[in-house]
CSV table of C-alpha atoms in Angstrom, one decimal:
chain,number,residue,atom,x,y,z
A,2,MET,CA,-49.1,8.0,5.6
A,3,HIS,CA,-47.4,6.0,3.3
A,4,PRO,CA,-44.1,4.6,4.5
A,5,ARG,CA,-40.9,5.6,3.0
A,6,PRO,CA,-39.7,3.6,-0.1
A,7,THR,CA,-36.6,2.1,0.8
A,8,LEU,CA,-33.3,1.8,-1.5
A,9,ARG,CA,-33.5,-1.6,-2.2
A,10,ARG,CA,-37.2,-1.7,-3.6
A,11,LEU,CA,-36.5,1.7,-5.1
A,12,LEU,CA,-33.2,0.1,-6.8
A,13,PRO,CA,-35.0,-1.4,-10.5
A,14,ALA,CA,-36.3,2.3,-11.3
A,15,LEU,CA,-33.1,4.0,-10.0
A,16,LEU,CA,-30.7,2.0,-11.9
A,17,PRO,CA,-31.1,3.3,-15.7
A,18,LEU,CA,-31.0,6.7,-13.7
A,19,LEU,CA,-27.2,6.2,-13.1
A,20,ALA,CA,-26.5,5.4,-16.5
A,21,ALA,CA,-28.3,8.1,-18.4
A,22,VAL,CA,-25.0,9.6,-17.9
A,23,PRO,CA,-22.2,7.9,-19.4
A,24,ALA,CA,-19.2,8.1,-18.2
A,25,ALA,CA,-16.1,9.4,-20.2
A,26,ALA,CA,-13.6,7.0,-21.6
A,27,GLY,CA,-11.3,5.1,-18.5
A,28,GLU,CA,-13.6,7.4,-15.8
A,29,PRO,CA,-15.5,5.1,-13.3
A,30,ALA,CA,-19.5,5.3,-14.0
A,31,SER,CA,-21.5,6.4,-10.7
A,32,PHE,CA,-22.7,3.0,-8.8
A,33,ILE,CA,-25.1,1.7,-5.8
A,34,GLU,CA,-24.1,-1.5,-4.5
A,35,THR,CA,-26.8,-3.0,-2.4
A,36,PHE,CA,-25.0,-6.5,-1.6
A,37,ASP,CA,-27.6,-8.9,-2.8
A,38,ARG,CA,-24.0,-10.8,-3.5
A,39,ILE,CA,-20.3,-9.7,-3.7
A,40,ASP,CA,-19.6,-8.6,-6.9
A,41,GLY,CA,-16.3,-9.7,-7.3
A,42,LYS,CA,-15.9,-7.1,-10.2
A,43,ARG,CA,-16.3,-4.6,-8.4
A,44,TRP,CA,-14.9,-5.7,-4.8
A,45,TYR,CA,-12.2,-7.8,-3.6
A,46,ILE,CA,-11.6,-9.4,-0.3
A,47,SER,CA,-8.6,-9.0,1.4
A,48,ASP,CA,-7.2,-12.4,3.1
A,49,GLY,CA,-4.5,-13.9,4.1
A,50,TRP,CA,-2.3,-10.9,5.5
A,51,THR,CA,-2.2,-8.3,8.2
A,52,ASN,CA,-1.5,-4.1,7.2
A,53,GLY,CA,1.5,-4.2,10.0
A,54,GLU,CA,2.5,-4.7,13.8
A,55,HIS,CA,0.2,-2.4,15.1
A,56,GLN,CA,-2.8,-5.1,13.6
A,57,ASN,CA,-3.4,-7.8,15.7
A,58,CYS,CA,-6.1,-9.7,13.5
A,59,THR,CA,-5.8,-11.5,9.9
A,60,TRP,CA,-7.7,-10.8,7.4
A,61,SER,CA,-9.9,-13.8,6.2
A,62,SER,CA,-12.3,-14.2,3.0
A,63,ARG,CA,-14.3,-16.2,5.7
A,64,ALA,CA,-15.3,-13.6,8.0
A,65,VAL,CA,-17.0,-11.8,4.8
A,66,ARG,CA,-20.4,-12.5,4.2
A,67,VAL,CA,-23.9,-11.5,2.9
A,68,GLU,CA,-27.2,-12.2,4.5
A,69,ASP,CA,-30.4,-11.1,3.8
A,70,GLY,CA,-28.8,-8.3,1.6
A,71,ILE,CA,-26.7,-6.9,4.3
A,72,LEU,CA,-22.7,-7.4,3.9
A,73,LYS,CA,-21.4,-8.8,7.2
A,74,LEU,CA,-17.3,-7.8,7.8
A,75,MET,CA,-17.5,-10.0,11.2
A,76,TYR,CA,-14.4,-9.7,13.2
A,77,VAL,CA,-14.0,-13.6,14.9
A,78,PRO,CA,-12.2,-13.7,18.3
A,79,ASP,CA,-9.9,-16.8,18.7
A,80,THR,CA,-11.4,-18.4,22.0
A,81,SER,CA,-8.2,-21.0,22.1
A,82,GLY,CA,-6.3,-18.3,23.4
A,83,ALA,CA,-3.9,-18.8,20.4
A,84,GLY,CA,-4.7,-15.1,19.5
A,85,GLN,CA,-5.4,-16.0,16.2
A,86,HIS,CA,-8.6,-13.7,15.6
A,87,ARG,CA,-9.7,-13.1,12.1
A,88,CYS,CA,-11.1,-9.8,10.7
A,89,ALA,CA,-12.8,-8.3,7.5
A,90,GLU,CA,-12.4,-6.1,4.8
A,91,ILE,CA,-13.0,-5.4,1.1
A,92,GLN,CA,-11.8,-2.8,-1.0
A,93,SER,CA,-13.1,-1.5,-4.5
A,94,ASP,CA,-11.1,-2.5,-7.9
A,95,GLU,CA,-11.7,0.9,-9.2
A,96,ARG,CA,-10.2,3.7,-8.2
A,97,PHE,CA,-12.0,7.2,-7.9
A,98,LEU,CA,-10.8,10.8,-7.8
A,99,HIS,CA,-13.6,13.3,-6.2
A,100,GLY,CA,-17.3,13.2,-6.2
A,101,THR,CA,-19.5,11.5,-3.3
A,102,PHE,CA,-18.8,8.4,-0.9
A,103,GLU,CA,-21.6,6.9,0.6
A,104,ALA,CA,-22.2,3.9,3.0
A,105,LYS,CA,-25.2,3.1,5.1
A,106,VAL,CA,-23.9,1.6,8.0
A,107,ARG,CA,-23.9,0.3,11.4
A,108,THR,CA,-21.9,-2.0,14.3
A,109,ASN,CA,-23.9,-4.6,16.4
A,110,HIS,CA,-21.6,-4.6,19.6
A,111,ARG,CA,-19.4,-2.0,21.7
A,112,SER,CA,-15.9,-3.4,21.9
A,113,SER,CA,-12.2,-1.8,23.3
A,114,GLY,CA,-9.7,-2.1,20.6
A,115,ILE,CA,-11.8,-2.7,17.1
A,116,ASN,CA,-12.6,-0.1,14.4
A,117,ALA,CA,-15.4,-0.2,12.0
A,118,ALA,CA,-14.4,1.9,9.0
A,119,PHE,CA,-15.6,3.4,6.1
A,120,PHE,CA,-12.8,5.3,4.1
A,121,THR,CA,-10.5,5.6,1.0
A,122,TYR,CA,-7.1,4.7,0.7
A,123,ILE,CA,-4.2,4.7,-1.7
A,124,GLY,CA,-0.6,4.0,-1.0
A,125,PRO,CA,3.1,2.5,-1.2
A,126,VAL,CA,1.3,-1.1,-1.9
A,127,HIS,CA,0.2,1.0,-5.0
A,128,LYS,CA,3.6,2.6,-5.5
A,129,GLN,CA,1.5,6.1,-4.8
A,130,PRO,CA,1.8,8.3,-1.2
A,131,HIS,CA,-0.6,7.5,1.5
A,132,ASP,CA,-3.6,9.4,1.1
A,133,GLU,CA,-6.4,8.7,2.6
A,134,ILE,CA,-10.6,10.0,3.6
A,135,ASP,CA,-12.3,8.4,7.0
A,136,PHE,CA,-14.9,7.3,9.0
A,137,GLU,CA,-13.6,5.4,11.6
A,138,ILE,CA,-15.7,4.0,14.5
A,139,LEU,CA,-14.0,3.0,17.4
A,140,THR,CA,-16.2,0.8,18.4
A,141,ARG,CA,-15.3,1.1,22.8
A,142,ASP,CA,-17.4,4.2,22.3
A,143,THR,CA,-20.0,3.5,19.3
A,144,ALA,CA,-21.6,7.1,20.1
A,145,SER,CA,-19.0,8.9,18.2
A,146,VAL,CA,-16.8,8.4,14.9
A,147,ASP,CA,-13.6,9.8,13.8
A,148,LEU,CA,-13.1,11.7,10.7
A,149,ASN,CA,-9.6,12.9,9.0
A,150,THR,CA,-7.3,12.9,6.2
A,151,TYR,CA,-4.0,11.6,5.2
A,152,VAL,CA,-1.7,13.4,3.2
A,153,ALA,CA,1.4,11.5,1.6
A,154,GLY,CA,1.1,9.9,4.9
A,155,GLU,CA,0.9,12.5,7.3
A,156,PRO,CA,-2.8,12.9,9.7
A,157,LYS,CA,-4.8,15.9,8.6
A,158,ASN,CA,-7.8,17.5,9.1
A,159,GLY,CA,-9.1,15.1,12.2
A,160,THR,CA,-12.1,15.5,14.4
A,161,ARG,CA,-14.3,13.3,16.1
A,162,VAL,CA,-18.0,13.8,16.5
A,163,PRO,CA,-21.2,12.5,18.3
A,164,LEU,CA,-23.7,9.7,16.9
A,165,ASP,CA,-27.4,9.4,17.4
A,166,PRO,CA,-27.7,7.2,18.1
A,167,PRO,CA,-24.8,5.0,18.4
A,168,SER,CA,-23.9,2.6,15.9
A,169,HIS,CA,-24.5,-0.3,18.2
A,170,ASP,CA,-28.4,1.1,18.4
A,171,GLY,CA,-29.4,2.1,15.0
A,172,TRP,CA,-28.2,2.6,11.1
A,173,HIS,CA,-26.3,5.6,9.6
A,174,VAL,CA,-25.4,7.0,6.1
A,175,PHE,CA,-22.0,8.7,6.2
A,176,SER,CA,-21.0,10.2,3.7
A,177,ILE,CA,-17.8,12.3,2.0
A,178,GLN,CA,-17.8,14.8,-0.8
A,179,TRP,CA,-14.7,15.3,-1.9
A,180,GLU,CA,-14.0,18.0,-4.7
A,181,PRO,CA,-10.8,19.6,-5.9
A,182,GLU,CA,-10.7,22.2,-3.2
A,183,ARG,CA,-12.9,21.1,-0.4
A,184,ILE,CA,-13.8,17.7,1.4
A,185,ARG,CA,-17.2,17.6,3.4
A,186,TRP,CA,-18.2,15.0,6.0
A,187,PHE,CA,-22.1,14.4,6.4
A,188,ILE,CA,-24.0,11.8,8.8
A,189,ASP,CA,-27.4,11.3,7.8
A,190,GLY,CA,-27.5,14.1,5.5
A,191,LYS,CA,-25.8,17.2,8.0
A,192,LEU,CA,-22.7,18.5,7.7
A,193,VAL,CA,-20.3,17.5,10.5
A,194,HIS,CA,-16.9,18.4,9.1
A,195,GLU,CA,-15.3,20.4,6.3
A,196,ALA,CA,-11.4,20.4,5.3
A,197,THR,CA,-10.2,23.4,2.5
A,198,GLU,CA,-6.4,22.8,3.0
A,199,THR,CA,-4.0,20.1,2.6
A,200,LEU,CA,-6.4,17.6,1.0
A,201,PRO,CA,-5.5,14.5,-0.9
A,202,THR,CA,-4.8,14.7,-4.6
A,203,ALA,CA,-4.5,11.0,-5.8
A,204,ASP,CA,-7.4,8.7,-7.1
A,205,GLN,CA,-8.5,6.2,-4.1
A,206,LYS,CA,-9.9,3.2,-3.5
A,207,ILE,CA,-12.7,2.7,-0.9
A,208,PHE,CA,-12.6,0.4,1.6
A,209,LEU,CA,-14.7,-1.1,4.5
A,210,SER,CA,-13.4,-3.0,7.3
A,211,HIS,CA,-13.5,-3.9,10.9
A,212,TRP,CA,-10.2,-4.6,13.2
A,213,SER,CA,-8.4,-4.5,15.9
A,214,THR,CA,-4.7,-3.3,17.6
A,215,ASP,CA,-3.3,-4.1,20.8
A,216,VAL,CA,-1.3,-1.3,20.1
A,217,LEU,CA,-3.0,1.3,19.5
A,218,THR,CA,-4.2,2.2,22.7
A,219,ASP,CA,-4.2,5.6,23.5
A,220,TRP,CA,-6.7,5.9,20.7
A,221,MET,CA,-8.8,2.6,20.3
A,222,GLY,CA,-8.4,1.7,23.7
A,223,ARG,CA,-7.1,-1.5,25.7
A,224,PHE,CA,-8.0,-4.6,23.2
A,225,GLU,CA,-10.4,-6.7,24.8
A,226,PRO,CA,-11.8,-9.8,22.3
A,227,PRO,CA,-15.6,-10.0,22.2
A,228,SER,CA,-16.8,-13.3,23.6
A,229,GLU,CA,-18.2,-14.4,20.4
A,230,PRO,CA,-18.0,-13.0,16.8
A,231,VAL,CA,-19.4,-9.6,16.1
A,232,ALA,CA,-20.2,-7.7,13.1
A,233,LEU,CA,-19.2,-4.5,11.2
A,234,GLU,CA,-23.0,-4.3,9.4
A,235,VAL,CA,-23.7,-2.3,5.7
A,236,ASP,CA,-26.9,-2.1,3.7
A,237,TRP,CA,-25.2,0.0,1.0
A,238,VAL,CA,-22.3,2.2,-0.5
A,239,ALA,CA,-22.4,4.2,-3.4
A,240,TRP,CA,-20.3,6.8,-5.3
A,241,THR,CA,-21.8,9.6,-7.3
A,242,ARG,CA,-19.3,11.2,-10.5
A,243,PRO,CA,-18.7,14.8,-9.3
A,244,GLY,CA,-21.6,17.1,-11.6
A,245,GLU,CA,-24.0,14.1,-11.1
A,246,THR,CA,-27.0,15.4,-8.6
A,247,CYS,CA,-29.3,13.3,-6.5
A,248,GLN,CA,-29.4,10.1,-8.1
A,249,PHE,CA,-31.1,7.9,-4.8
A,250,PRO,CA,-33.3,9.1,-1.7
A,251,GLU,CA,-31.1,8.5,0.4
A,252,SER,CA,-28.2,10.5,-0.6
A,253,VAL,CA,-26.8,13.3,0.9
A,254,LEU,CA,-26.9,15.0,-2.9
A,255,CYS,CA,-31.0,14.7,-2.6
A,256,GLY,CA,-31.2,17.4,0.5
A,257,ALA,CA,-27.3,17.8,1.9
A,258,GLU,CA,-26.7,21.7,4.0
A,259,GLU,CA,-24.2,23.7,1.9
């Protein structure tokens, strides 16, 4: 039996397929990002601020790195006791309305009070209402992942589903199919959640983030900083335009459950 080709080995042959159907003027083109480097034309690295009092770490470009084709969003605890924890986030420059959003991720730790997330977002900082579609691993329990949306700042369509294996024991492909009348969440090609009411309507950016709290304890657990730097690891991220079909072997579009 021949080993299954990896996305990274197949990418040179796949790129022409992604370019075969041109995007309309002003419409983003489908893409696969394999993180041989961080493309500054596609990604913005959050640096030098927090998202509010609920976050007890500061976004830092020094916590974002690429090693051997893997994006590592580090959580770097302050072992001095001063509480100057560093955390990591990247966000797309472009905004996307509908389509298939996918990422292959894992965490390398189990830590209470830390969130490892793949999601779409737009909000007041962009002069828009807060809309969002989420996969969030609360790393105190890496055997589950939280799924939800926000619509005009209100949480909707939330649930928690199991991860097998836990995210610290193996990779998972998270996929979001966002259509005008429904959103579907998939894990490793399997449909795990669906929403058809009260859906986001604004085009959104793609985010990957790794952060902590000492306030949201009911949800994320009591904050217990790890003893050393830990990572949310990302093998690849992809977005496929509405109406396009299977573009690469690990895409949910190559065999999604209907």
